[in-house]
């Protein structure tokens, strides 16, 4: 308990230190440092507020216990009632603090890049990739975040063979990271004349947006090409070499970006994306070398891992990692995924509390 209190006091001190730093002229004039400190402060806010409430509760409890020593019967009764009310509150605050003190992924507060690919099932896999893109888009809009397209290869039958986009919002990566993996759909395709149910898949990969100062890429490792943009996208398409493709030679990771209005914009987006992908690969190898299990049993990275099934005939969604099933597929596909996201985060917290991750 004393170790926990010591840690909490240290966090309170750091919170106040950040407040002072953010008012200093050197930090105010440095946007990157200001943003970095702002993220750290946001991460500490809930802990500091909860700890303040906990301390207030402990103080009130001690005062109430002292009143039990009084001779006045009425005061004693009042103190007993107060203790009965405050003791469960104290336990509640401690449980909340225990969860808040679980080591966080430092990237949870970052924006993220979501890449969706049509996989098994041909046209139906691509159509499903489009359905997932719309599902995420509706959720992002509902929570007031923004998206920016990085790459989009649409298909004649509908949907996408590939669509990747940046999600801009506080805590976007922390919310989306458990979406990485293979998503399976079971339904009757529009082209199926016999009414048979087909199984198709789309894969999702979610990576955090990594700032230049947090992870450095050697520019000599990059092969940068420019080319004419292709496909739908406005009058500028096919008139200039505005599309940019970057290959990271050591890993073979390739990123193409053509949806920006200029080569400069596409190059900046492609560099941001390749930095995030290379960082993710670097983390994966590091964990492999250290013999660590991939982040947690819930997982946040393997494309081949079948994580979820969307069964249209039964209006059912099942997340296989946590045994979560709801008969509300229609609502889920309309972007109402918060309960599912919350269940995944709660399961991850429980694993970490149990020391399994």
mmCIF file of C-alpha atoms in Angstrom:
data_model
loop_
_atom_site.group_PDB
_atom_site.id
_atom_site.type_symbol
_atom_site.label_atom_id
_atom_site.label_comp_id
_atom_site.label_asym_id
_atom_site.label_seq_id
_atom_site.Cartn_x
_atom_site.Cartn_y
_atom_site.Cartn_z
ATOM 1 C CA UNK A 1 0.000 0.000 0.000
ATOM 2 C CA UNK A 2 2.830 2.417 0.907
ATOM 3 C CA UNK A 3 4.499 1.725 -2.476
ATOM 4 C CA UNK A 4 1.231 2.572 -4.223
ATOM 5 C CA UNK A 5 0.821 5.827 -2.241
ATOM 6 C CA UNK A 6 4.447 6.759 -2.984
ATOM 7 C CA UNK A 7 3.835 6.220 -6.684
ATOM 8 C CA UNK A 8 0.631 8.269 -6.585
ATOM 9 C CA UNK A 9 2.359 11.151 -4.774
ATOM 10 C CA UNK A 10 5.076 11.085 -7.447
ATOM 11 C CA UNK A 11 2.419 11.354 -10.168
ATOM 12 C CA UNK A 12 0.768 14.307 -8.395
ATOM 13 C CA UNK A 13 4.151 16.076 -8.203
ATOM 14 C CA UNK A 14 4.777 15.409 -11.904
ATOM 15 C CA UNK A 15 1.296 16.732 -12.768
ATOM 16 C CA UNK A 16 2.017 20.038 -10.993
ATOM 17 C CA UNK A 17 5.480 20.171 -12.576
ATOM 18 C CA UNK A 18 3.917 19.837 -16.046
ATOM 19 C CA UNK A 19 1.463 22.660 -15.240
ATOM 20 C CA UNK A 20 4.409 24.951 -14.460
ATOM 21 C CA UNK A 21 6.419 23.812 -17.504
ATOM 22 C CA UNK A 22 3.473 24.478 -19.836
ATOM 23 C CA UNK A 23 3.400 28.094 -18.702
ATOM 24 C CA UNK A 24 7.136 28.650 -19.273
ATOM 25 C CA UNK A 25 8.075 30.768 -22.355
ATOM 26 C CA UNK A 26 10.430 28.056 -23.737
ATOM 27 C CA UNK A 27 7.633 25.455 -23.831
ATOM 28 C CA UNK A 28 4.906 27.860 -25.008
ATOM 29 C CA UNK A 29 7.035 28.667 -28.072
ATOM 30 C CA UNK A 30 7.726 24.968 -28.821
ATOM 31 C CA UNK A 31 4.562 23.383 -30.253
ATOM 32 C CA UNK A 32 5.945 19.835 -30.238
ATOM 33 C CA UNK A 33 7.031 20.003 -26.595
ATOM 34 C CA UNK A 34 3.706 21.616 -25.667
ATOM 35 C CA UNK A 35 1.798 18.775 -27.368
ATOM 36 C CA UNK A 36 3.981 16.126 -25.709
ATOM 37 C CA UNK A 37 3.511 17.620 -22.238
ATOM 38 C CA UNK A 38 -0.218 18.058 -22.945
ATOM 39 C CA UNK A 39 -0.516 14.320 -23.678
ATOM 40 C CA UNK A 40 1.383 13.419 -20.511
ATOM 41 C CA UNK A 41 -0.812 15.763 -18.470
ATOM 42 C CA UNK A 42 -3.989 14.266 -19.955
ATOM 43 C CA UNK A 43 -2.759 10.770 -19.014
ATOM 44 C CA UNK A 44 -2.184 11.888 -15.401
ATOM 45 C CA UNK A 45 -5.396 13.910 -14.924
ATOM 46 C CA UNK A 46 -7.747 11.023 -14.059
ATOM 47 C CA UNK A 47 -5.230 9.484 -11.636
ATOM 48 C CA UNK A 48 -4.659 12.809 -9.859
ATOM 49 C CA UNK A 49 -8.407 13.572 -9.622
ATOM 50 C CA UNK A 50 -9.233 10.073 -8.307
ATOM 51 C CA UNK A 51 -6.363 10.166 -5.804
ATOM 52 C CA UNK A 52 -7.539 13.591 -4.535
ATOM 53 C CA UNK A 53 -11.049 12.162 -3.983
ATOM 54 C CA UNK A 54 -9.557 9.100 -2.247
ATOM 55 C CA UNK A 55 -7.519 11.280 0.161
ATOM 56 C CA UNK A 56 -10.615 13.370 0.953
ATOM 57 C CA UNK A 57 -12.544 10.159 1.676
ATOM 58 C CA UNK A 58 -9.766 8.833 3.983
ATOM 59 C CA UNK A 59 -9.743 12.151 5.879
ATOM 60 C CA UNK A 60 -13.532 12.094 6.346
ATOM 61 C CA UNK A 61 -13.353 8.468 7.495
ATOM 62 C CA UNK A 62 -10.729 9.278 10.134
ATOM 63 C CA UNK A 63 -12.850 12.185 11.397
ATOM 64 C CA UNK A 64 -15.914 9.930 11.601
ATOM 65 C CA UNK A 65 -13.958 7.251 13.509
ATOM 66 C CA UNK A 66 -12.752 9.897 15.976
ATOM 67 C CA UNK A 67 -16.389 10.879 16.620
ATOM 68 C CA UNK A 68 -17.122 7.299 17.765
ATOM 69 C CA UNK A 69 -15.133 8.139 20.904
ATOM 70 C CA UNK A 70 -17.645 10.862 21.854
ATOM 71 C CA UNK A 71 -20.081 10.242 24.702
ATOM 72 C CA UNK A 72 -23.044 11.733 22.857
ATOM 73 C CA UNK A 73 -25.200 8.852 21.552
ATOM 74 C CA UNK A 74 -26.605 10.893 18.652
ATOM 75 C CA UNK A 75 -23.113 11.892 17.443
ATOM 76 C CA UNK A 76 -22.025 8.238 17.661
ATOM 77 C CA UNK A 77 -24.995 7.142 15.506
ATOM 78 C CA UNK A 78 -24.199 9.831 12.941
ATOM 79 C CA UNK A 79 -20.522 8.739 12.879
ATOM 80 C CA UNK A 80 -21.545 5.067 12.387
ATOM 81 C CA UNK A 81 -23.804 5.990 9.450
ATOM 82 C CA UNK A 82 -21.015 8.063 7.918
ATOM 83 C CA UNK A 83 -18.483 5.221 8.295
ATOM 84 C CA UNK A 84 -20.918 2.788 6.635
ATOM 85 C CA UNK A 85 -21.192 5.163 3.694
ATOM 86 C CA UNK A 86 -17.485 6.040 3.426
ATOM 87 C CA UNK A 87 -15.844 2.590 3.756
ATOM 88 C CA UNK A 88 -17.309 1.190 0.481
ATOM 89 C CA UNK A 89 -16.357 4.489 -1.213
ATOM 90 C CA UNK A 90 -12.756 4.112 -0.051
ATOM 91 C CA UNK A 91 -12.624 0.559 -1.467
ATOM 92 C CA UNK A 92 -14.155 1.811 -4.735
ATOM 93 C CA UNK A 93 -11.493 4.535 -5.071
ATOM 94 C CA UNK A 94 -8.704 2.039 -4.335
ATOM 95 C CA UNK A 95 -10.009 -0.384 -6.986
ATOM 96 C CA UNK A 96 -10.226 2.444 -9.509
ATOM 97 C CA UNK A 97 -6.685 3.609 -8.668
ATOM 98 C CA UNK A 98 -5.393 0.044 -9.059
ATOM 99 C CA UNK A 99 -6.771 -0.038 -12.615
ATOM 100 C CA UNK A 100 -5.515 3.469 -13.414
ATOM 101 C CA UNK A 101 -2.013 2.466 -12.274
ATOM 102 C CA UNK A 102 -1.812 -0.438 -14.744
ATOM 103 C CA UNK A 103 1.148 0.428 -17.023
ATOM 104 C CA UNK A 104 -0.252 2.035 -20.152
ATOM 105 C CA UNK A 105 0.934 1.707 -23.704
ATOM 106 C CA UNK A 106 2.535 5.146 -24.213
ATOM 107 C CA UNK A 107 1.023 5.208 -27.697
ATOM 108 C CA UNK A 108 -2.598 4.883 -26.481
ATOM 109 C CA UNK A 109 -3.140 8.654 -26.579
ATOM 110 C CA UNK A 110 -1.842 8.945 -30.175
ATOM 111 C CA UNK A 111 -3.721 9.217 -33.449
ATOM 112 C CA UNK A 112 -3.660 5.977 -35.439
ATOM 113 C CA UNK A 113 -3.549 4.556 -38.957
ATOM 114 C CA UNK A 114 -6.133 1.928 -39.867
ATOM 115 C CA UNK A 115 -5.573 -0.255 -42.926
ATOM 116 C CA UNK A 116 -8.346 -2.564 -44.152
ATOM 117 C CA UNK A 117 -7.796 -5.159 -46.908
ATOM 118 C CA UNK A 118 -10.268 -7.470 -48.612
ATOM 119 C CA UNK A 119 -8.902 -10.997 -48.026
ATOM 120 C CA UNK A 120 -10.526 -14.419 -48.607
ATOM 121 C CA UNK A 121 -13.717 -14.486 -50.660
ATOM 122 C CA UNK A 122 -12.818 -12.347 -53.699
ATOM 123 C CA UNK A 123 -15.401 -9.616 -54.372
ATOM 124 C CA UNK A 124 -17.298 -10.440 -51.179
ATOM 125 C CA UNK A 125 -14.117 -9.959 -49.089
ATOM 126 C CA UNK A 126 -13.621 -6.529 -50.705
ATOM 127 C CA UNK A 127 -17.281 -5.580 -50.163
ATOM 128 C CA UNK A 128 -16.905 -6.547 -46.493
ATOM 129 C CA UNK A 129 -13.742 -4.390 -46.260
ATOM 130 C CA UNK A 130 -15.959 -1.506 -47.428
ATOM 131 C CA UNK A 131 -18.559 -2.371 -44.763
ATOM 132 C CA UNK A 132 -15.901 -2.279 -42.036
ATOM 133 C CA UNK A 133 -14.613 1.055 -43.353
ATOM 134 C CA UNK A 134 -18.136 2.537 -43.144
ATOM 135 C CA UNK A 135 -18.676 1.021 -39.673
ATOM 136 C CA UNK A 136 -15.489 2.625 -38.334
ATOM 137 C CA UNK A 137 -16.287 5.887 -40.149
ATOM 138 C CA UNK A 138 -19.684 6.163 -38.447
ATOM 139 C CA UNK A 139 -18.129 5.510 -35.032
ATOM 140 C CA UNK A 140 -15.377 8.101 -35.631
ATOM 141 C CA UNK A 141 -17.961 10.684 -36.684
ATOM 142 C CA UNK A 142 -20.137 9.923 -33.618
ATOM 143 C CA UNK A 143 -17.250 10.526 -31.169
ATOM 144 C CA UNK A 144 -16.216 13.740 -32.926
ATOM 145 C CA UNK A 145 -12.895 12.567 -34.370
ATOM 146 C CA UNK A 146 -11.672 13.066 -37.952
ATOM 147 C CA UNK A 147 -10.316 10.819 -40.695
ATOM 148 C CA UNK A 148 -7.912 11.434 -43.535
ATOM 149 C CA UNK A 149 -7.571 8.975 -46.423
ATOM 150 C CA UNK A 150 -4.041 7.705 -47.088
ATOM 151 C CA UNK A 151 -4.670 5.107 -49.798
ATOM 152 C CA UNK A 152 -7.794 3.714 -51.417
ATOM 153 C CA UNK A 153 -8.111 0.970 -54.057
ATOM 154 C CA UNK A 154 -11.803 0.530 -54.762
ATOM 155 C CA UNK A 155 -13.344 -2.416 -56.620
ATOM 156 C CA UNK A 156 -15.905 -2.612 -59.411
ATOM 157 C CA UNK A 157 -18.144 -4.954 -57.393
ATOM 158 C CA UNK A 158 -18.023 -2.502 -54.463
ATOM 159 C CA UNK A 159 -15.861 -2.077 -51.390
ATOM 160 C CA UNK A 160 -12.070 -1.983 -51.430
ATOM 161 C CA UNK A 161 -9.149 -4.307 -51.979
ATOM 162 C CA UNK A 162 -7.337 -1.815 -49.727
ATOM 163 C CA UNK A 163 -8.290 1.324 -47.825
ATOM 164 C CA UNK A 164 -6.050 3.013 -45.277
ATOM 165 C CA UNK A 165 -6.791 6.165 -43.317
ATOM 166 C CA UNK A 166 -5.563 8.179 -40.374
ATOM 167 C CA UNK A 167 -7.851 8.575 -37.355
ATOM 168 C CA UNK A 168 -7.290 11.914 -35.634
ATOM 169 C CA UNK A 169 -8.570 12.051 -32.068
ATOM 170 C CA UNK A 170 -7.303 11.954 -28.505
ATOM 171 C CA UNK A 171 -6.830 8.298 -27.556
ATOM 172 C CA UNK A 172 -7.604 6.975 -31.070
ATOM 173 C CA UNK A 173 -4.910 4.273 -30.985
ATOM 174 C CA UNK A 174 -5.923 3.135 -27.492
ATOM 175 C CA UNK A 175 -9.495 2.700 -28.713
ATOM 176 C CA UNK A 176 -8.731 1.048 -32.085
ATOM 177 C CA UNK A 177 -5.661 -1.095 -31.356
ATOM 178 C CA UNK A 178 -7.597 -4.297 -30.626
ATOM 179 C CA UNK A 179 -9.172 -4.179 -34.102
ATOM 180 C CA UNK A 180 -6.023 -5.595 -35.720
ATOM 181 C CA UNK A 181 -6.597 -9.087 -37.078
ATOM 182 C CA UNK A 182 -8.826 -11.067 -39.434
ATOM 183 C CA UNK A 183 -12.551 -10.195 -39.437
ATOM 184 C CA UNK A 184 -14.831 -12.918 -40.777
ATOM 185 C CA UNK A 185 -18.257 -12.365 -42.330
ATOM 186 C CA UNK A 186 -20.948 -15.015 -42.877
ATOM 187 C CA UNK A 187 -23.794 -14.012 -45.179
ATOM 188 C CA UNK A 188 -25.529 -14.669 -48.484
ATOM 189 C CA UNK A 189 -23.771 -12.564 -51.177
ATOM 190 C CA UNK A 190 -25.954 -10.583 -53.593
ATOM 191 C CA UNK A 191 -24.522 -12.668 -56.452
ATOM 192 C CA UNK A 192 -25.534 -15.984 -54.808
ATOM 193 C CA UNK A 193 -28.594 -17.352 -56.625
ATOM 194 C CA UNK A 194 -29.004 -20.466 -54.416
ATOM 195 C CA UNK A 195 -29.214 -18.478 -51.179
ATOM 196 C CA UNK A 196 -26.150 -20.202 -49.709
ATOM 197 C CA UNK A 197 -24.204 -18.584 -46.888
ATOM 198 C CA UNK A 198 -20.608 -17.737 -47.795
ATOM 199 C CA UNK A 199 -17.698 -17.017 -45.446
ATOM 200 C CA UNK A 200 -15.329 -14.220 -46.423
ATOM 201 C CA UNK A 201 -12.694 -12.221 -44.588
ATOM 202 C CA UNK A 202 -11.112 -8.788 -44.424
ATOM 203 C CA UNK A 203 -7.976 -7.968 -42.460
ATOM 204 C CA UNK A 204 -7.406 -4.890 -40.321
ATOM 205 C CA UNK A 205 -4.067 -3.475 -39.214
ATOM 206 C CA UNK A 206 -3.930 -0.602 -36.702
ATOM 207 C CA UNK A 207 -0.684 1.254 -35.982
ATOM 208 C CA UNK A 208 -0.070 4.337 -33.827
ATOM 209 C CA UNK A 209 1.012 7.593 -35.466
ATOM 210 C CA UNK A 210 4.598 8.021 -34.268
ATOM 211 C CA UNK A 211 6.221 11.444 -34.060
ATOM 212 C CA UNK A 212 9.604 12.023 -35.685
ATOM 213 C CA UNK A 213 11.281 12.719 -32.340
ATOM 214 C CA UNK A 214 9.923 9.451 -30.871
ATOM 215 C CA UNK A 215 11.244 7.107 -33.567
ATOM 216 C CA UNK A 216 13.918 7.963 -36.082
ATOM 217 C CA UNK A 217 14.026 6.411 -39.552
ATOM 218 C CA UNK A 218 17.267 6.463 -41.541
ATOM 219 C CA UNK A 219 16.373 8.236 -44.793
ATOM 220 C CA UNK A 220 19.067 6.134 -46.550
ATOM 221 C CA UNK A 221 16.874 3.080 -45.882
ATOM 222 C CA UNK A 222 14.021 4.592 -47.905
ATOM 223 C CA UNK A 223 13.398 4.393 -51.637
ATOM 224 C CA UNK A 224 11.039 7.215 -52.621
ATOM 225 C CA UNK A 225 9.263 7.203 -55.998
ATOM 226 C CA UNK A 226 6.777 9.625 -57.534
ATOM 227 C CA UNK A 227 4.165 8.668 -60.131
ATOM 228 C CA UNK A 228 0.877 9.670 -61.672
ATOM 229 C CA UNK A 229 -2.117 9.170 -59.424
ATOM 230 C CA UNK A 230 -4.734 6.689 -60.614
ATOM 231 C CA UNK A 231 -8.448 6.167 -59.995
ATOM 232 C CA UNK A 232 -11.120 8.571 -58.818
ATOM 233 C CA UNK A 233 -9.968 11.622 -56.966
ATOM 234 C CA UNK A 234 -10.664 14.928 -58.678
ATOM 235 C CA UNK A 235 -9.322 16.957 -61.595
ATOM 236 C CA UNK A 236 -5.698 16.878 -60.442
ATOM 237 C CA UNK A 237 -5.549 13.098 -60.935
ATOM 238 C CA UNK A 238 -3.323 11.887 -63.848
ATOM 239 C CA UNK A 239 -2.115 15.407 -64.665
ATOM 240 C CA UNK A 240 0.914 15.545 -62.354
ATOM 241 C CA UNK A 241 3.280 13.098 -60.678
ATOM 242 C CA UNK A 242 1.611 13.721 -57.313
ATOM 243 C CA UNK A 243 1.427 10.121 -56.015
ATOM 244 C CA UNK A 244 4.271 8.993 -53.764
ATOM 245 C CA UNK A 245 5.439 5.465 -53.000
ATOM 246 C CA UNK A 246 7.992 4.742 -50.277
ATOM 247 C CA UNK A 247 9.759 1.431 -49.746
ATOM 248 C CA UNK A 248 11.607 0.717 -46.506
ATOM 249 C CA UNK A 249 14.407 -1.465 -47.898
ATOM 250 C CA UNK A 250 15.427 -3.355 -44.701
ATOM 251 C CA UNK A 251 11.856 -4.599 -43.994
ATOM 252 C CA UNK A 252 10.298 -4.436 -47.482
ATOM 253 C CA UNK A 253 7.373 -2.371 -46.111
ATOM 254 C CA UNK A 254 5.716 -0.370 -48.919
ATOM 255 C CA UNK A 255 3.435 2.644 -48.554
ATOM 256 C CA UNK A 256 1.703 4.478 -51.387
ATOM 257 C CA UNK A 257 -0.140 7.768 -50.985
ATOM 258 C CA UNK A 258 -2.062 9.600 -53.712
ATOM 259 C CA UNK A 259 -5.122 11.196 -52.167
ATOM 260 C CA UNK A 260 -3.482 14.452 -51.054
ATOM 261 C CA UNK A 261 -3.754 17.554 -53.237
ATOM 262 C CA UNK A 262 -0.009 17.770 -53.883
ATOM 263 C CA UNK A 263 3.147 15.679 -54.063
ATOM 264 C CA UNK A 264 4.411 17.471 -50.933
ATOM 265 C CA UNK A 265 1.256 16.499 -48.992
ATOM 266 C CA UNK A 266 1.407 12.891 -50.209
ATOM 267 C CA UNK A 267 5.107 12.619 -49.340
ATOM 268 C CA UNK A 268 4.490 13.882 -45.757
ATOM 269 C CA UNK A 269 1.588 11.430 -45.282
ATOM 270 C CA UNK A 270 3.575 8.524 -46.750
ATOM 271 C CA UNK A 271 6.551 9.287 -44.469
ATOM 272 C CA UNK A 272 4.246 9.420 -41.420
ATOM 273 C CA UNK A 273 2.696 6.082 -42.422
ATOM 274 C CA UNK A 274 5.976 4.281 -43.112
ATOM 275 C CA UNK A 275 7.385 5.522 -39.786
ATOM 276 C CA UNK A 276 4.375 4.009 -37.978
ATOM 277 C CA UNK A 277 4.636 0.682 -39.848
ATOM 278 C CA UNK A 278 8.401 0.363 -39.333
ATOM 279 C CA UNK A 279 7.987 1.266 -35.642
ATOM 280 C CA UNK A 280 5.357 -1.476 -35.268
ATOM 281 C CA UNK A 281 7.650 -4.014 -36.972
ATOM 282 C CA UNK A 282 10.552 -2.876 -34.752
ATOM 283 C CA UNK A 283 8.389 -3.412 -31.626
ATOM 284 C CA UNK A 284 7.291 -6.850 -32.841
ATOM 285 C CA UNK A 285 10.895 -7.992 -33.385
ATOM 286 C CA UNK A 286 11.963 -6.574 -30.030
ATOM 287 C CA UNK A 287 9.242 -8.544 -28.246
ATOM 288 C CA UNK A 288 10.145 -11.669 -30.223
ATOM 289 C CA UNK A 289 13.831 -11.361 -29.262
ATOM 290 C CA UNK A 290 12.916 -10.906 -25.610
ATOM 291 C CA UNK A 291 10.665 -13.965 -25.762
ATOM 292 C CA UNK A 292 7.629 -11.914 -24.829
ATOM 293 C CA UNK A 293 4.082 -12.922 -25.651
ATOM 294 C CA UNK A 294 2.572 -10.508 -28.142
ATOM 295 C CA UNK A 295 1.387 -7.619 -25.881
ATOM 296 C CA UNK A 296 -1.521 -9.562 -24.425
ATOM 297 C CA UNK A 297 -3.697 -12.560 -25.189
ATOM 298 C CA UNK A 298 -6.182 -10.195 -26.752
ATOM 299 C CA UNK A 299 -3.458 -9.219 -29.221
ATOM 300 C CA UNK A 300 -2.958 -6.056 -31.223
ATOM 301 C CA UNK A 301 -1.140 -7.037 -34.344
ATOM 302 C CA UNK A 302 -1.290 -10.387 -36.095
ATOM 303 C CA UNK A 303 -3.275 -10.053 -39.321
ATOM 304 C CA UNK A 304 -3.803 -13.821 -39.551
ATOM 305 C CA UNK A 305 -5.464 -14.069 -36.136
ATOM 306 C CA UNK A 306 -9.232 -14.550 -36.561
ATOM 307 C CA UNK A 307 -10.615 -12.135 -34.016
ATOM 308 C CA UNK A 308 -14.279 -11.639 -34.822
ATOM 309 C CA UNK A 309 -17.209 -13.116 -36.750
ATOM 310 C CA UNK A 310 -20.098 -11.091 -38.191
ATOM 311 C CA UNK A 311 -22.992 -13.486 -38.833
ATOM 312 C CA UNK A 312 -25.720 -11.745 -40.858
ATOM 313 C CA UNK A 313 -28.433 -14.491 -40.858
ATOM 314 C CA UNK A 314 -28.365 -14.556 -37.033
ATOM 315 C CA UNK A 315 -27.721 -10.793 -36.634
ATOM 316 C CA UNK A 316 -24.806 -11.832 -34.413
ATOM 317 C CA UNK A 317 -21.310 -10.496 -33.691
ATOM 318 C CA UNK A 318 -18.827 -12.652 -31.755
ATOM 319 C CA UNK A 319 -15.396 -11.549 -30.597
ATOM 320 C CA UNK A 320 -13.540 -14.849 -30.167
ATOM 321 C CA UNK A 321 -10.757 -13.466 -27.943
ATOM 322 C CA UNK A 322 -13.007 -12.509 -25.047
ATOM 323 C CA UNK A 323 -16.092 -14.633 -25.732
ATOM 324 C CA UNK A 324 -18.204 -11.518 -26.327
ATOM 325 C CA UNK A 325 -21.417 -12.148 -28.324
ATOM 326 C CA UNK A 326 -24.280 -9.778 -29.131
ATOM 327 C CA UNK A 327 -27.339 -10.256 -31.316
ATOM 328 C CA UNK A 328 -26.990 -6.684 -32.595
ATOM 329 C CA UNK A 329 -25.028 -6.916 -35.817
ATOM 330 C CA UNK A 330 -27.267 -4.290 -37.453
ATOM 331 C CA UNK A 331 -26.384 -1.769 -34.694
ATOM 332 C CA UNK A 332 -22.679 -2.666 -34.776
ATOM 333 C CA UNK A 333 -22.486 -2.077 -38.554
ATOM 334 C CA UNK A 334 -24.012 1.367 -37.963
ATOM 335 C CA UNK A 335 -20.938 2.265 -35.916
ATOM 336 C CA UNK A 336 -22.337 1.531 -32.449
ATOM 337 C CA UNK A 337 -19.207 -0.308 -31.369
ATOM 338 C CA UNK A 338 -18.402 1.490 -28.098
ATOM 339 C CA UNK A 339 -19.656 -1.358 -25.871
ATOM 340 C CA UNK A 340 -17.515 -3.830 -27.802
ATOM 341 C CA UNK A 341 -14.450 -1.561 -27.583
ATOM 342 C CA UNK A 342 -15.070 -1.091 -23.835
ATOM 343 C CA UNK A 343 -15.370 -4.867 -23.297
ATOM 344 C CA UNK A 344 -12.014 -5.438 -25.037
ATOM 345 C CA UNK A 345 -10.310 -2.770 -22.941
ATOM 346 C CA UNK A 346 -11.820 -4.146 -19.715
ATOM 347 C CA UNK A 347 -10.630 -7.679 -20.595
ATOM 348 C CA UNK A 348 -7.139 -6.342 -21.311
ATOM 349 C CA UNK A 349 -7.103 -4.534 -17.932
ATOM 350 C CA UNK A 350 -8.174 -7.705 -16.124
ATOM 351 C CA UNK A 351 -5.379 -9.673 -17.818
ATOM 352 C CA UNK A 352 -2.837 -7.079 -16.753
ATOM 353 C CA UNK A 353 -4.174 -7.015 -13.180
ATOM 354 C CA UNK A 354 -3.860 -10.803 -13.078
ATOM 355 C CA UNK A 355 -0.271 -10.455 -14.320
ATOM 356 C CA UNK A 356 -0.926 -12.270 -17.595
ATOM 357 C CA UNK A 357 0.142 -9.452 -19.891
#
